PDB file of C-alpha atoms in Angstrom:
ATOM      1  CA  UNK A  23     155.087 191.508 148.160  1.00 91.00           C
ATOM      2  CA  UNK A  24     155.912 189.601 151.346  1.00 93.00           C
ATOM      3  CA  UNK A  25     153.569 191.757 153.455  1.00 94.00           C
ATOM      4  CA  UNK A  26     150.723 191.111 151.034  1.00 93.00           C
ATOM      5  CA  UNK A  27     151.368 187.372 151.173  1.00 94.00           C
ATOM      6  CA  UNK A  28     151.376 187.363 154.988  1.00 95.00           C
ATOM      7  CA  UNK A  29     148.132 189.331 155.018  1.00 96.00           C
ATOM      8  CA  UNK A  30     146.572 186.937 152.505  1.00 95.00           C
ATOM      9  CA  UNK A  31     147.555 183.900 154.561  1.00 95.00           C
ATOM     10  CA  UNK A  32     146.162 185.501 157.726  1.00 96.00           C
ATOM     11  CA  UNK A  33     142.867 186.325 156.002  1.00 96.00           C
ATOM     12  CA  UNK A  34     142.518 182.751 154.724  1.00 96.00           C
ATOM     13  CA  UNK A  35     143.422 181.423 158.183  1.00 96.00           C
ATOM     14  CA  UNK A  36     140.700 183.564 159.770  1.00 96.00           C
ATOM     15  CA  UNK A  37     138.158 182.602 157.091  1.00 96.00           C
ATOM     16  CA  UNK A  38     138.884 178.925 157.753  1.00 96.00           C
ATOM     17  CA  UNK A  39     138.445 179.446 161.479  1.00 96.00           C
ATOM     18  CA  UNK A  40     135.173 181.296 160.873  1.00 96.00           C
ATOM     19  CA  UNK A  41     133.988 178.440 158.645  1.00 95.00           C
ATOM     20  CA  UNK A  42     134.522 175.970 161.494  1.00 94.00           C
ATOM     21  CA  UNK A  43     132.758 178.285 163.964  1.00 94.00           C
ATOM     22  CA  UNK A  44     129.742 178.613 161.670  1.00 94.00           C
ATOM     23  CA  UNK A  45     129.671 174.841 161.234  1.00 93.00           C
ATOM     24  CA  UNK A  46     129.568 174.418 165.015  1.00 93.00           C
ATOM     25  CA  UNK A  47     126.873 177.095 165.389  1.00 90.00           C
ATOM     26  CA  UNK A  48     124.757 175.283 162.831  1.00 90.00           C
ATOM     27  CA  UNK A  49     125.096 172.044 164.797  1.00 90.00           C
ATOM     28  CA  UNK A  50     124.028 173.791 168.007  1.00 89.00           C
ATOM     29  CA  UNK A  51     120.969 175.240 166.264  1.00 86.00           C
ATOM     30  CA  UNK A  52     120.101 171.795 164.909  1.00 87.00           C
ATOM     31  CA  UNK A  53     120.169 170.374 168.425  1.00 87.00           C
ATOM     32  CA  UNK A  54     117.930 173.177 169.712  1.00 83.00           C
ATOM     33  CA  UNK A  55     115.526 172.787 166.785  1.00 82.00           C
ATOM     34  CA  UNK A  56     115.211 169.067 167.441  1.00 82.00           C
ATOM     35  CA  UNK A  57     114.477 169.708 171.109  1.00 81.00           C
ATOM     36  CA  UNK A  58     111.815 172.293 170.195  1.00 78.00           C
ATOM     37  CA  UNK A  59     109.929 169.970 167.833  1.00 76.00           C
ATOM     38  CA  UNK A  60     106.587 168.747 169.119  1.00 70.00           C
ATOM     39  CA  UNK A  61     106.627 165.149 170.368  1.00 69.00           C
ATOM     40  CA  UNK A  62     103.860 164.105 167.983  1.00 66.00           C
ATOM     41  CA  UNK A  63     101.746 165.564 165.239  1.00 60.00           C
ATOM     42  CA  UNK A  64      98.523 165.041 167.083  1.00 58.00           C
ATOM     43  CA  UNK A  65      95.772 167.619 167.015  1.00 55.00           C
ATOM     44  CA  UNK A  66      96.796 168.917 170.451  1.00 57.00           C
ATOM     45  CA  UNK A  67     100.394 169.551 169.386  1.00 54.00           C
ATOM     46  CA  UNK A  68      99.269 171.458 166.292  1.00 53.00           C
ATOM     47  CA  UNK A  69      97.004 173.763 168.295  1.00 56.00           C
ATOM     48  CA  UNK A  70      98.033 177.305 169.092  1.00 55.00           C
ATOM     49  CA  UNK A  71     100.298 177.710 172.161  1.00 56.00           C
ATOM     50  CA  UNK A  72      97.664 179.698 174.049  1.00 52.00           C
ATOM     51  CA  UNK A  73      95.124 176.900 173.503  1.00 50.00           C
ATOM     52  CA  UNK A  74      97.474 174.196 174.732  1.00 50.00           C
ATOM     53  CA  UNK A  75      98.691 175.944 177.816  1.00 46.00           C
ATOM     54  CA  UNK A  76     102.290 174.880 177.214  1.00 51.00           C
ATOM     55  CA  UNK A  77     105.185 177.284 177.099  1.00 52.00           C
ATOM     56  CA  UNK A  78     106.147 179.495 174.181  1.00 54.00           C
ATOM     57  CA  UNK A  79     109.155 177.279 173.410  1.00 55.00           C
ATOM     58  CA  UNK A  80     107.134 174.706 171.478  1.00 53.00           C
ATOM     59  CA  UNK A  81     106.674 176.958 168.436  1.00 65.00           C
ATOM     60  CA  UNK A  82     110.300 178.062 168.247  1.00 78.00           C
ATOM     61  CA  UNK A  83     111.474 175.200 166.082  1.00 75.00           C
ATOM     62  CA  UNK A  84     110.686 177.236 162.940  1.00 80.00           C
ATOM     63  CA  UNK A  85     112.843 180.127 164.159  1.00 84.00           C
ATOM     64  CA  UNK A  86     115.695 177.705 164.803  1.00 83.00           C
ATOM     65  CA  UNK A  87     115.229 176.285 161.309  1.00 83.00           C
ATOM     66  CA  UNK A  88     115.428 179.758 159.752  1.00 88.00           C
ATOM     67  CA  UNK A  89     118.590 180.430 161.762  1.00 87.00           C
ATOM     68  CA  UNK A  90     120.033 177.138 160.572  1.00 89.00           C
ATOM     69  CA  UNK A  91     119.289 178.106 156.976  1.00 91.00           C
ATOM     70  CA  UNK A  92     121.111 181.413 157.374  1.00 92.00           C
ATOM     71  CA  UNK A  93     124.075 179.662 158.989  1.00 92.00           C
ATOM     72  CA  UNK A  94     124.116 177.210 156.065  1.00 93.00           C
ATOM     73  CA  UNK A  95     124.251 180.035 153.507  1.00 95.00           C
ATOM     74  CA  UNK A  96     127.143 181.675 155.366  1.00 95.00           C
ATOM     75  CA  UNK A  97     128.926 178.309 155.622  1.00 94.00           C
ATOM     76  CA  UNK A  98     128.589 177.663 151.872  1.00 95.00           C
ATOM     77  CA  UNK A  99     129.842 181.143 150.968  1.00 96.00           C
ATOM     78  CA  UNK A 100     132.838 180.848 153.306  1.00 95.00           C
ATOM     79  CA  UNK A 101     133.598 177.352 152.032  1.00 95.00           C
ATOM     80  CA  UNK A 102     133.644 178.499 148.425  1.00 96.00           C
ATOM     81  CA  UNK A 103     135.823 181.497 149.298  1.00 95.00           C
ATOM     82  CA  UNK A 104     138.391 179.277 151.018  1.00 95.00           C
ATOM     83  CA  UNK A 105     138.211 176.772 148.151  1.00 96.00           C
ATOM     84  CA  UNK A 106     138.843 179.501 145.579  1.00 95.00           C
ATOM     85  CA  UNK A 107     141.820 180.737 147.577  1.00 94.00           C
ATOM     86  CA  UNK A 108     143.263 177.221 147.797  1.00 94.00           C
ATOM     87  CA  UNK A 109     142.730 176.786 144.048  1.00 95.00           C
ATOM     88  CA  UNK A 110     145.313 179.516 143.498  1.00 93.00           C
ATOM     89  CA  UNK A 111     147.794 176.638 144.013  1.00 93.00           C
ATOM     90  CA  UNK A 112     149.870 178.679 146.417  1.00 94.00           C
ATOM     91  CA  UNK A 113     151.472 176.514 149.111  1.00 94.00           C
ATOM     92  CA  UNK A 114     151.332 179.258 151.750  1.00 95.00           C
ATOM     93  CA  UNK A 115     147.629 179.897 151.134  1.00 96.00           C
ATOM     94  CA  UNK A 116     146.994 176.151 151.321  1.00 95.00           C
ATOM     95  CA  UNK A 117     148.861 175.899 154.633  1.00 96.00           C
ATOM     96  CA  UNK A 118     146.934 178.918 155.965  1.00 96.00           C
ATOM     97  CA  UNK A 119     143.640 177.179 155.136  1.00 96.00           C
ATOM     98  CA  UNK A 120     144.777 173.940 156.795  1.00 96.00           C
ATOM     99  CA  UNK A 121     146.065 175.679 159.942  1.00 96.00           C
ATOM    100  CA  UNK A 122     142.933 177.842 160.147  1.00 96.00           C
ATOM    101  CA  UNK A 123     140.658 174.825 159.836  1.00 95.00           C
ATOM    102  CA  UNK A 124     142.651 172.963 162.465  1.00 95.00           C
ATOM    103  CA  UNK A 125     142.624 175.891 164.905  1.00 96.00           C
ATOM    104  CA  UNK A 126     138.929 176.549 164.271  1.00 94.00           C
ATOM    105  CA  UNK A 127     138.038 172.948 164.984  1.00 93.00           C
ATOM    106  CA  UNK A 128     140.229 172.896 168.099  1.00 95.00           C
ATOM    107  CA  UNK A 129     138.711 176.101 169.484  1.00 90.00           C
TER     108      UNK A 129
END
């Protein structure tokens, strides 16, 4: 039905936008993880934070890495969902995926 097709296109458009948002969130987490890495792997940098006297932010790189992994899983699942929808070979679904990806990247 026409209403079902419009709803399908809107869902694919939103999924494509969400895919782009997750991709950007993953990039932000990568930047934070790189900033949280210790400068060197010397004995002092591997010591516990309370022994070093530095802030608690030095050990957070692992938490950022776990967050990045979760974002990656969500990105892969969304990507495959959009790909499967596009593989229906429906022109309207294809245009919804393209417009959603464009809007998601722009936003």
